[in-house]
Each structure stands twice: as structure tokens, then as C-alpha cells.
mmCIF file of N, CA, C and O in Angstrom:
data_model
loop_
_atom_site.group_PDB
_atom_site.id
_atom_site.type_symbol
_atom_site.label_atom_id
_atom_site.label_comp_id
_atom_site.label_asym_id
_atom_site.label_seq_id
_atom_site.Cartn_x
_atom_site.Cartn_y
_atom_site.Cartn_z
ATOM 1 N N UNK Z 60 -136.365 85.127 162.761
ATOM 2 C CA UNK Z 60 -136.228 85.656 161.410
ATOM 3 C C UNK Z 60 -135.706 84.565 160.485
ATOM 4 O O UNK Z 60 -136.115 84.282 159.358
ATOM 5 N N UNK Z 61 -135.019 84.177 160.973
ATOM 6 C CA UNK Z 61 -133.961 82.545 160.244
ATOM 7 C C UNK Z 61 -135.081 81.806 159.703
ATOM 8 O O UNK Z 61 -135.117 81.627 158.485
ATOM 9 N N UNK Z 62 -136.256 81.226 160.650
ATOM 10 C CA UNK Z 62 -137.466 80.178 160.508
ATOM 11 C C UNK Z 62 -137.660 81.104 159.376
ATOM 12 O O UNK Z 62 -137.093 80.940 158.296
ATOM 13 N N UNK Z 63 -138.742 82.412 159.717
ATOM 14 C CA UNK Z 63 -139.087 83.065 158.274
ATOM 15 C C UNK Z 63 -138.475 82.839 157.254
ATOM 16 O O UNK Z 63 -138.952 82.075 156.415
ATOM 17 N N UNK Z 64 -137.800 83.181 157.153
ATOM 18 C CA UNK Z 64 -137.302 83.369 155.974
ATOM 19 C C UNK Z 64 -137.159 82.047 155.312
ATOM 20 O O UNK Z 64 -137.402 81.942 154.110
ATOM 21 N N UNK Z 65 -136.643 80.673 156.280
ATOM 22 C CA UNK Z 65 -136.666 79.684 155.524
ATOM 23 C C UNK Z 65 -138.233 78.819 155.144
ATOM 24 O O UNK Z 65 -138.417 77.954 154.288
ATOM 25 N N UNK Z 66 -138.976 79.270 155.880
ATOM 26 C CA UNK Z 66 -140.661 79.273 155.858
ATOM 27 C C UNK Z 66 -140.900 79.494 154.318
ATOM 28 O O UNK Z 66 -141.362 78.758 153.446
ATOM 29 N N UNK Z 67 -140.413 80.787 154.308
ATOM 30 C CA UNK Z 67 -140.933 81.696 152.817
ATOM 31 C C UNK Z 67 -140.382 80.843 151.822
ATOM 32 O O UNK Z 67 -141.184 80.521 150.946
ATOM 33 N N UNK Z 68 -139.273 80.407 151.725
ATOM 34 C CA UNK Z 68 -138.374 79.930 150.647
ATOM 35 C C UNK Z 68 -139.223 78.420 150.625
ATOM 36 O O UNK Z 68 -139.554 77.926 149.547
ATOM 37 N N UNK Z 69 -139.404 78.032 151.384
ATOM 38 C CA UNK Z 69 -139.889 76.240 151.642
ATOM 39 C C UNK Z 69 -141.502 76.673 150.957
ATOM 40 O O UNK Z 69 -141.786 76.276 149.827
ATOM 41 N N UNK Z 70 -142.435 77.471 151.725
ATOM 42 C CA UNK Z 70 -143.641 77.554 150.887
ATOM 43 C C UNK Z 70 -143.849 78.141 149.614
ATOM 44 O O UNK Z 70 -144.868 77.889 148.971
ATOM 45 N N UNK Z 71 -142.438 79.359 148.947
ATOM 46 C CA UNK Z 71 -142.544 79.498 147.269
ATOM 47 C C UNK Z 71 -142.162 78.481 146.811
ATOM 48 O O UNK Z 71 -142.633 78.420 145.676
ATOM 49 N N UNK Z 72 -141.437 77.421 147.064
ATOM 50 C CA UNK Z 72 -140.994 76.215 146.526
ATOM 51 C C UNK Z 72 -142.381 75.861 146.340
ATOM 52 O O UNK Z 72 -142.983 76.751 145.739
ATOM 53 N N UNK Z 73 -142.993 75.008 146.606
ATOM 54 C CA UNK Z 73 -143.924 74.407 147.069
ATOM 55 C C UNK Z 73 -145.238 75.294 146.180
ATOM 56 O O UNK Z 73 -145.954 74.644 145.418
ATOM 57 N N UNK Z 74 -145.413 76.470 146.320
ATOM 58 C CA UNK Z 74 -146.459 77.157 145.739
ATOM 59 C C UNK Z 74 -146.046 77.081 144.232
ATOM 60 O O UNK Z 74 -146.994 76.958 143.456
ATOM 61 N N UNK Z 75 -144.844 77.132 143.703
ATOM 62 C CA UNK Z 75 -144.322 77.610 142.610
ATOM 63 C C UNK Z 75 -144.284 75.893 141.638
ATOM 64 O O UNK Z 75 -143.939 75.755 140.464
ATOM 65 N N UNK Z 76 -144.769 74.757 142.623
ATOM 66 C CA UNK Z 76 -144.856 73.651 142.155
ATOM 67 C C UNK Z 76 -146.326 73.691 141.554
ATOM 68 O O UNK Z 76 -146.709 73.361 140.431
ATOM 69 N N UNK Z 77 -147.048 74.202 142.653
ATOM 70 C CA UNK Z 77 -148.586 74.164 142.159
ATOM 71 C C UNK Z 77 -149.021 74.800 141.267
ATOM 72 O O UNK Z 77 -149.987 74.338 140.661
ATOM 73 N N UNK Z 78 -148.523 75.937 140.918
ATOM 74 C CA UNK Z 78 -148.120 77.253 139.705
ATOM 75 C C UNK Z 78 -148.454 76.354 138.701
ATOM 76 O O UNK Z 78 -149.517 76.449 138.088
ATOM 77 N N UNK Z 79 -147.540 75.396 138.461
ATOM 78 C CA UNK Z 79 -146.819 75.023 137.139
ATOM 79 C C UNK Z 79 -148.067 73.852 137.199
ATOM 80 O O UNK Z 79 -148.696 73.919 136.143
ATOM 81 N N UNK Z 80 -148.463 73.097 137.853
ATOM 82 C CA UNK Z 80 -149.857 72.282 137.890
ATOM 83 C C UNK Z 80 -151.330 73.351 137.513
ATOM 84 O O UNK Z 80 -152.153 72.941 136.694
ATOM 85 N N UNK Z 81 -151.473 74.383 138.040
ATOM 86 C CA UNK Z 81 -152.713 75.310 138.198
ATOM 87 C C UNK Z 81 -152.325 76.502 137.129
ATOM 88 O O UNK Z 81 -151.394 77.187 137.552
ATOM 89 N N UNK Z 82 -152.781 76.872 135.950
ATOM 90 C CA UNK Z 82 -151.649 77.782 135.208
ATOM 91 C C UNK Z 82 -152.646 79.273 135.952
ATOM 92 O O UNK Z 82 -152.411 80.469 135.778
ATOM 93 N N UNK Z 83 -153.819 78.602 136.825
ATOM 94 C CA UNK Z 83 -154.420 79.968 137.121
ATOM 95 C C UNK Z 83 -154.453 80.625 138.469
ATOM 96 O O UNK Z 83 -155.304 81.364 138.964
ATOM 97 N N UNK Z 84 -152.993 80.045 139.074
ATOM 98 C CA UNK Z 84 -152.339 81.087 140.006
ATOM 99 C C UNK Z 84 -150.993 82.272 139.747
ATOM 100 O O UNK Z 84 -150.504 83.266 140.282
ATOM 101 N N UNK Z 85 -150.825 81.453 138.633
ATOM 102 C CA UNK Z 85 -149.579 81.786 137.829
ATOM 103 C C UNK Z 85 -149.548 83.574 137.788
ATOM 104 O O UNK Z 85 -148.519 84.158 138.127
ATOM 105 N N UNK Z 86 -150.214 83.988 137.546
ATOM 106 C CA UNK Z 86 -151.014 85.719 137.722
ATOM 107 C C UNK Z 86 -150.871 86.007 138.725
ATOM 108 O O UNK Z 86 -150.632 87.215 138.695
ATOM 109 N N UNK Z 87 -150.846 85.461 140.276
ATOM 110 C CA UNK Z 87 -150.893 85.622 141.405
ATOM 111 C C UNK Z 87 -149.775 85.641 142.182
ATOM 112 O O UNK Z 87 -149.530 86.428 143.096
ATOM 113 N N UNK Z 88 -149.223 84.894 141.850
ATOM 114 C CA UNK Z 88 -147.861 84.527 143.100
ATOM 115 C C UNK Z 88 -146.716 85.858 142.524
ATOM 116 O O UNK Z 88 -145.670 85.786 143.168
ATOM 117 N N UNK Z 89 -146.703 86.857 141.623
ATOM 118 C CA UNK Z 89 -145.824 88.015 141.803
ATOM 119 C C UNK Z 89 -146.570 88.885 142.820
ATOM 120 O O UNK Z 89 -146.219 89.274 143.933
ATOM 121 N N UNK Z 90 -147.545 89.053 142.220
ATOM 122 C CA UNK Z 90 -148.548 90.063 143.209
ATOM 123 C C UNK Z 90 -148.633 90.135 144.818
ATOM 124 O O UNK Z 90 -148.741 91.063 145.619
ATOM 125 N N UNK Z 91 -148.499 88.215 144.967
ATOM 126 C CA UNK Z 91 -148.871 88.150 146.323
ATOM 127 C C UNK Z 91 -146.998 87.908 146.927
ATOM 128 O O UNK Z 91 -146.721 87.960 148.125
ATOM 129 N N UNK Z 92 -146.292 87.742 146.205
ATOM 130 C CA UNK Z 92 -144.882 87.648 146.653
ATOM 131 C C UNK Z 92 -143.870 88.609 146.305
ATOM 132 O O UNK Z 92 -142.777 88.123 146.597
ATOM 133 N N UNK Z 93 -143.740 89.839 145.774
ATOM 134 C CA UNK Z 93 -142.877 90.012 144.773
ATOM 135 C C UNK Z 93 -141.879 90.837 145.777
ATOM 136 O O UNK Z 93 -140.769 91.302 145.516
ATOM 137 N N UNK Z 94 -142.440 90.865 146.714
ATOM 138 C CA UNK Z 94 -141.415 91.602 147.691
ATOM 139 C C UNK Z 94 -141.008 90.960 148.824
ATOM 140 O O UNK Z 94 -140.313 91.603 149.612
ATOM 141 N N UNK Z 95 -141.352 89.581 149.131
ATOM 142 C CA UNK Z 95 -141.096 89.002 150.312
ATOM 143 C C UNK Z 95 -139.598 88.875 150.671
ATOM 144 O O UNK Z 95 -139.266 88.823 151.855
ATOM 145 N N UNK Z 96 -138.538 88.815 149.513
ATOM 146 C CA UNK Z 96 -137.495 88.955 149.694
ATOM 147 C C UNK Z 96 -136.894 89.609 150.632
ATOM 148 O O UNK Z 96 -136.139 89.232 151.528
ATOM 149 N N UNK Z 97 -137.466 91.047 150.225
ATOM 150 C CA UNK Z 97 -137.001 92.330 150.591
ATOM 151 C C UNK Z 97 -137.710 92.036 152.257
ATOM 152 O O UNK Z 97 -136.932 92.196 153.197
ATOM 153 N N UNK Z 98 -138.697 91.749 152.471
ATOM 154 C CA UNK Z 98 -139.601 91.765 154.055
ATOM 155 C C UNK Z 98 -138.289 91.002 154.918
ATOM 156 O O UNK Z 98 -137.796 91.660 155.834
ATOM 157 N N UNK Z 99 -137.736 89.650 154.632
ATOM 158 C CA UNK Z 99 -136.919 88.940 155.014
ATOM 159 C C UNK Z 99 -135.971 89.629 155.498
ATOM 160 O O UNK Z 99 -135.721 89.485 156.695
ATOM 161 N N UNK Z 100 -135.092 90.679 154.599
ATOM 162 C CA UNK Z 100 -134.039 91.054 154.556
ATOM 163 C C UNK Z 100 -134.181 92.243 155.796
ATOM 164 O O UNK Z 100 -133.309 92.441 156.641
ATOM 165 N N UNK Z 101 -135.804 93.167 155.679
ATOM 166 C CA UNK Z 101 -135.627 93.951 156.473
ATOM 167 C C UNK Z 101 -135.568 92.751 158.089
ATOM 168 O O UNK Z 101 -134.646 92.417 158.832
ATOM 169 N N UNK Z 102 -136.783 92.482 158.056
ATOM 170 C CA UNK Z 102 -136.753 91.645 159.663
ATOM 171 C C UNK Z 102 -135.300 91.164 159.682
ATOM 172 O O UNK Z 102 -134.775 91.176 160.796
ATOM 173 N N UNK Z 103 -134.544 90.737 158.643
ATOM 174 C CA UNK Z 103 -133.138 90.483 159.252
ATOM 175 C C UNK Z 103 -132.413 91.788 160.170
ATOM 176 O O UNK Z 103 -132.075 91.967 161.340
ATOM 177 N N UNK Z 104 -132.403 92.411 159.138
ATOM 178 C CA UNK Z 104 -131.646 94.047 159.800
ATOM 179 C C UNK Z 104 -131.978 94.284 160.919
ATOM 180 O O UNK Z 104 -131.155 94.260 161.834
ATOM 181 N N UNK Z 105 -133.576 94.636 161.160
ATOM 182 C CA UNK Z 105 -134.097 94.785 162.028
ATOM 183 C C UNK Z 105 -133.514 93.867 163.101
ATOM 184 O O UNK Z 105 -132.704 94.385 163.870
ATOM 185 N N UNK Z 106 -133.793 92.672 163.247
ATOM 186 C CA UNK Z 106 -133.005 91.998 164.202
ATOM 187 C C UNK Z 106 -131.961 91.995 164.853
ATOM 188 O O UNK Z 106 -131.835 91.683 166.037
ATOM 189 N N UNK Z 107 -130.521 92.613 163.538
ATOM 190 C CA UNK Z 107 -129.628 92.737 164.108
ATOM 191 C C UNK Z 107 -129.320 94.042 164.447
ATOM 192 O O UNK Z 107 -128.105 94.176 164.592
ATOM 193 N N UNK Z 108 -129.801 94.811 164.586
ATOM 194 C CA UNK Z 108 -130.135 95.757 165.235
ATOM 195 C C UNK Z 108 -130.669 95.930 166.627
ATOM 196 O O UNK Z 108 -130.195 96.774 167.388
ATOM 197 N N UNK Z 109 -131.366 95.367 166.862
ATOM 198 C CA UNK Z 109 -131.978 95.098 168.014
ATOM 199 C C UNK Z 109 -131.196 93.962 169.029
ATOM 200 O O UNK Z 109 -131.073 94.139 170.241
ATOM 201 N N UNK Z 110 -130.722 92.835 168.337
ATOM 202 C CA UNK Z 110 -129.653 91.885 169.116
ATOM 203 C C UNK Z 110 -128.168 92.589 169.415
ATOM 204 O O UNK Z 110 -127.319 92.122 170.174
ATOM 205 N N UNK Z 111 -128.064 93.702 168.714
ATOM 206 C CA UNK Z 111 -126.741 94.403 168.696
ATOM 207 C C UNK Z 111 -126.735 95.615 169.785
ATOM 208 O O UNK Z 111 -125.644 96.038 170.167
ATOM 209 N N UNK Z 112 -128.058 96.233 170.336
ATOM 210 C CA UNK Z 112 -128.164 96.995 171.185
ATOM 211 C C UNK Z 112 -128.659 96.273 172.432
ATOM 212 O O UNK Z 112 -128.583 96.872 173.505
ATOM 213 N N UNK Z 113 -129.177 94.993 172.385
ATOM 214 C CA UNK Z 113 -129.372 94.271 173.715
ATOM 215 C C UNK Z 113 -127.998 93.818 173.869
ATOM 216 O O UNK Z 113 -127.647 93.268 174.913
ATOM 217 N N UNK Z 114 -127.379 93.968 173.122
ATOM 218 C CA UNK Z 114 -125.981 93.203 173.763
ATOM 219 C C UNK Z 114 -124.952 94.143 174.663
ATOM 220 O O UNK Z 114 -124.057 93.635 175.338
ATOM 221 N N UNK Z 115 -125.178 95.534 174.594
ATOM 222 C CA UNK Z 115 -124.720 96.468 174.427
ATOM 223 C C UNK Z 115 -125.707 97.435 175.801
ATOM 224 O O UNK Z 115 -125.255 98.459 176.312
ATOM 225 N N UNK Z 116 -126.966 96.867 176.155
ATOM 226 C CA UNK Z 116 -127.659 97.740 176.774
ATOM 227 C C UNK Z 116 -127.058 98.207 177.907
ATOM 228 O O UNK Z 116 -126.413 97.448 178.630
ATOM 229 N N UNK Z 117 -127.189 99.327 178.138
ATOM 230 C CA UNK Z 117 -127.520 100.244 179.185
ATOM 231 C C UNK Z 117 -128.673 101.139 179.814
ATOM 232 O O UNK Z 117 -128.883 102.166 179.169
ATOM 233 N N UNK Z 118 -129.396 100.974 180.847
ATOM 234 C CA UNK Z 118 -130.618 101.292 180.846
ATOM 235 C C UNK Z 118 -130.496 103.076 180.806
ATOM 236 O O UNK Z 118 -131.420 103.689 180.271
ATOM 237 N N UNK Z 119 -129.320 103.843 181.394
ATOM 238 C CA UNK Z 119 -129.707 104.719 181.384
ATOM 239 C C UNK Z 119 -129.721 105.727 179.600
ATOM 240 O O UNK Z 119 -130.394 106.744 179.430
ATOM 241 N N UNK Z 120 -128.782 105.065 178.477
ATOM 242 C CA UNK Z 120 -129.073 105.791 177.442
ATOM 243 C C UNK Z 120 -129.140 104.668 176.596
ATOM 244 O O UNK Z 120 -128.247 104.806 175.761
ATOM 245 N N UNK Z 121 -129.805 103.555 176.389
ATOM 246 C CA UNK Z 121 -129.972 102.709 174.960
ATOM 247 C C UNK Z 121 -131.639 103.013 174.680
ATOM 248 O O UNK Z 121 -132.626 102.889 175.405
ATOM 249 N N UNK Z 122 -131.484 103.404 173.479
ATOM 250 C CA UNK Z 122 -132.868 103.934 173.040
ATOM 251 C C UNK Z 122 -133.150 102.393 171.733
ATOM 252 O O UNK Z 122 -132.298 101.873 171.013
ATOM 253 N N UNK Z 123 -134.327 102.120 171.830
ATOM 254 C CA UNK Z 123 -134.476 101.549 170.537
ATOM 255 C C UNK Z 123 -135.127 102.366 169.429
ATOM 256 O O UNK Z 123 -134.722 102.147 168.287
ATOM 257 N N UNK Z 124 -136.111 103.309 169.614
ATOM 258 C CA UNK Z 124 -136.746 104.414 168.958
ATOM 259 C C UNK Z 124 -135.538 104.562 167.357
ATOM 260 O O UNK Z 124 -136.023 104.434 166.233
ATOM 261 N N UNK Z 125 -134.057 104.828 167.553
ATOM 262 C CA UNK Z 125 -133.198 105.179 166.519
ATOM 263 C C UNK Z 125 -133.295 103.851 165.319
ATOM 264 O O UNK Z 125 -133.272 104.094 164.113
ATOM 265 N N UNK Z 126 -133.421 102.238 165.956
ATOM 266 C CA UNK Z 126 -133.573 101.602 165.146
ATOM 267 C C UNK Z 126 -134.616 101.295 164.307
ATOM 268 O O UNK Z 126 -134.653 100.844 163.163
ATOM 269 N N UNK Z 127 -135.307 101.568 164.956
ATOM 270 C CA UNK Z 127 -136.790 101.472 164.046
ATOM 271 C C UNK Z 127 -137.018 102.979 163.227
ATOM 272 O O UNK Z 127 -137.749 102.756 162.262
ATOM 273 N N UNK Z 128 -136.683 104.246 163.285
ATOM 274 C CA UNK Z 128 -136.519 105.255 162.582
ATOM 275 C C UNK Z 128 -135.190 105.087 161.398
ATOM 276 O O UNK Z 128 -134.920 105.929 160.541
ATOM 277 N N UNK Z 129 -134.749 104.282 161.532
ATOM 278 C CA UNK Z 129 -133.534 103.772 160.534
ATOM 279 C C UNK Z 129 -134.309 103.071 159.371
ATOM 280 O O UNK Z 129 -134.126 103.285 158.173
ATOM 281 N N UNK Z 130 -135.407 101.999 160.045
ATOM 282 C CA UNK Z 130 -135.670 101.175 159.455
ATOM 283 C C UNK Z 130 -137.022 101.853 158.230
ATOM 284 O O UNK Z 130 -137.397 101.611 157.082
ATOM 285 N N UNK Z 131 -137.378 102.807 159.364
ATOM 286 C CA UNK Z 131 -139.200 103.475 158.959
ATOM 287 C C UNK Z 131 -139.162 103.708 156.876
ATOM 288 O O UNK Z 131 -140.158 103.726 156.153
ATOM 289 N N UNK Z 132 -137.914 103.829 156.497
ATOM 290 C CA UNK Z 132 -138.564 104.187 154.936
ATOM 291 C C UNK Z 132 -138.723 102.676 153.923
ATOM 292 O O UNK Z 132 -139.234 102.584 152.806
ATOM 293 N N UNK Z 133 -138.016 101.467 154.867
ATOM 294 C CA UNK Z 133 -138.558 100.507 154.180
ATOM 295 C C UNK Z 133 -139.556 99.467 154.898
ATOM 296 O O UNK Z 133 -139.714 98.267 154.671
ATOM 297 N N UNK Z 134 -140.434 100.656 156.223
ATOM 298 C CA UNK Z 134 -141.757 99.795 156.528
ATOM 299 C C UNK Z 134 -142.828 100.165 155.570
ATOM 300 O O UNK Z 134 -143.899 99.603 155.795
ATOM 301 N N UNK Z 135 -142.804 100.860 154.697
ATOM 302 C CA UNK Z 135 -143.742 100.651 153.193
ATOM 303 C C UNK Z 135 -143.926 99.462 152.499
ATOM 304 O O UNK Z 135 -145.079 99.252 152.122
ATOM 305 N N UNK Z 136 -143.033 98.584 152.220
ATOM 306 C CA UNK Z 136 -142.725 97.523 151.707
ATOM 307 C C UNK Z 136 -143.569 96.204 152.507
ATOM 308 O O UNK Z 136 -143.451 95.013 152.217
ATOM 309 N N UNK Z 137 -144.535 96.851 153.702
ATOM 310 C CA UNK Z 137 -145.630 96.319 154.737
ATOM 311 C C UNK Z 137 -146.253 96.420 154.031
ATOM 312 O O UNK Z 137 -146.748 95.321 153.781
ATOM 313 N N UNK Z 138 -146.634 97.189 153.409
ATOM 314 C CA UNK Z 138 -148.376 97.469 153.051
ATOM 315 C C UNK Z 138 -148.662 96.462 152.085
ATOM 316 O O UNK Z 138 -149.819 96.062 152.209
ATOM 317 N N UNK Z 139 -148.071 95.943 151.229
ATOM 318 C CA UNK Z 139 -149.400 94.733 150.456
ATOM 319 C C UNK Z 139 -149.498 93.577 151.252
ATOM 320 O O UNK Z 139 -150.047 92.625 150.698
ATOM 321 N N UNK Z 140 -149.036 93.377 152.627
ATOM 322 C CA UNK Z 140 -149.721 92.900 153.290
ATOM 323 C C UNK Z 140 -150.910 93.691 154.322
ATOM 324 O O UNK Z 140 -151.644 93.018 155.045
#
């Protein structure tokens, strides 16, 4: 999640250079980014969620099912990809 996220930040840098060279992506990069923030932040959660119950496991009651139903009202924020 760490790489991601610093992925994302390193290629809007970088895209947001070409922006300002190309004025005819400029229209594009909200559309195609405007939520990646938020994607970051969930896969963070998500993660620690999941690193927080492997740390913690027990086979006979650790469910992961609860973390991902925690997570389910901001897997919408999937779809414009």
C-alpha cells in the first residue's frame, strides 16, 4: 500500500508536469484522478485491518468477512476504475 500510494503521488507529479506542457489533458486528470486519494487511504485501512487481525489470529474465531463489510460502503469509490 506504502509503494501505491507513493506510485500515485510520483506519477500525478509527473502527469501534472505534462498538464501544464499539453493544456489538452488538463480536462482529464480530475476525471481520471479525483479520487485516488481517497483509494490510497481506503487500501491503507484496509491493510491495517487485515495486518491487525493476522497479528491477532486464531483459527478457530478470526473472521476476515467483518473487515471487508466495514470497508463495503467505500468500495464504490472502485468504480471509475
Amino acid at each position: 500500500v506504502e509503494g501505491f500510494g507513493l506510485s500515485v503521488c510520483l506519477f500525478l507529479l509527473c502527469f501534472d508536469e505534462e498538464c501544464a506542457k499539453e493544456s489538452k489533458w488538463k480536462d482529464h486528470v480530475p476525471k481520471l484522478f479525483s479520487n485516488i486519494h481517497l483509494i490510497v487511504a481506503i487500501n491503507e485501512e484496509l491493510l491495517g485491518g487485515l495486518a491487525e487481525l493476522i497479528g491477532s489470529w486464531d483459527t478457530s474465531k478470526s473472521l476476515v468477512g467483518p473487515i471487508f463489510q466495514k470497508m463495503a460502503p467505500f468500495m464504490r469509490l472502485y468504480n471509475t476504475y
